[in-house]
Amino acid sequence: MGTGILTIDLDAVASNWRALDALSAPGVETAATVKADAYGLGVAPVARALHAAGARRFFVAVAEEGAVLRDALGPEPAIHVYSGHMPGDAGILSHHALIPMLNSIEQITGHIEALPGHPFGVQLDSGMNRLGMEPDEWAAVTRLVMGQNPVLLMSHLACADEPDHPMNAQQLAAFHQMTDGLPVPRSLAATGGVLLGPDYHFDLTRPGIGLYGALPFEDAAPVVQLSIPVIQTRSLAPGETVGYANSWTADEPTRLATIAAGYADGITRHISNQGVLFHDDIPCPLVGRVSMDLITVDITHLDSDPETLQLFSVMQTVDDIAEIAGTIGYEVLTSLGSRYARRYVSGGA
Ligand SMILES: *Cc1c(COP(=O)(O)O)cnc(C)c1O
């Protein structure tokens, strides 16, 4: 097999959903955010595992993702679309029974005109200034919109991964101000908000990243393993160089493995000469530059040439690699390329 094998533990996804669900009161519904192909892990198997664990409400970024998810889950679960109702979306929203989270007066009027009576929610801006209606805009149309029976009012936290950040309380107060007294379910918390505690939970939480085993959910069960086959090994004499731009030079006799993955598979060049792969529990330094399809690894200290090396395993998480690369686990996961063989395991398999 010439490609890396990305193993996705669906039991870990399910147990992360249950663990996040257990952090809110029984009356609070825990939904699941599965946008961007379930953060790169494959929306159909991941969403089915979440549904089996008990999730009955899902969130995606755009209507096209909602259509794919509807086909995977069947007619029953609720599917919400964060980007709302974009021009030309009426057919897909209606055909796949998707609930747009409307972000502006233009979206609201466009939606009511195009799909009268079709369920919708409203996204409010509590301070992040990314999506949703501003407080004064919302105040001007609250009565009119409430007359159309929105099914959910939501907002999003900008700094929830920093529990002590004053922005959290500020956004909480703004969300209360915009929604208190309205007879509609409310949602403010993604993964970070779930961890901030009950004040932030309202009626519904919608975690994403924590389900997939990454920060800020420190207690998450790891979900992904990535095993990459060794294509070739060789011995280098002191003074020989490795890879593009000669960026690494052997200063002693070195055994080198070339493995079958690179930046086209989402392994960023930013970990060139810095990342580490593992042979079971033995770290093996990545030497030279990450190239498009290949990575070179120093295996001098191993007893024998390995058949595969692991990038993600119990030894190293997506957050570990994110830290070396100067990014976040979200980006490492959603960058994982389409070339890996994705293997889904569950039931102790
Ligand atoms: C992506 C997203 C979420 C999920 O966030 P996580 O940090 O991955 O839990 C929730 N709400 C909105 C609006 C989002 O864009």
Short mmCIF file of C-alpha atoms in Angstrom, two decimals, residues 1 31 64 89 121 137 146 173 181-182 189 202 280 285 287 320 323 340:
data_model
loop_
_atom_site.label_atom_id
_atom_site.label_comp_id
_atom_site.label_asym_id
_atom_site.label_seq_id
_atom_site.Cartn_x
_atom_site.Cartn_y
_atom_site.Cartn_z
CA MET A 1 0.00 0.00 0.00
CA ALA A 31 -25.71 18.98 19.06
CA GLU A 64 -23.95 21.85 0.12
CA ASP A 89 -29.89 28.11 -1.93
CA GLY A 121 -32.87 30.19 13.03
CA GLU A 137 -30.29 45.74 13.77
CA MET A 146 -40.49 36.50 16.08
CA ALA A 173 -24.14 39.70 28.68
CA GLY A 181 -37.57 36.84 27.44
CA LEU A 182 -37.94 35.54 23.90
CA ALA A 189 -21.49 27.43 23.29
CA PHE A 202 -28.50 27.86 27.43
CA ASP A 280 6.01 2.67 18.23
CA PRO A 285 13.35 13.27 13.79
CA VAL A 287 15.13 15.83 8.64
CA ASP A 320 1.49 18.54 19.29
CA GLU A 323 2.27 23.61 18.14
CA TYR A 340 -4.85 8.79 2.74
#
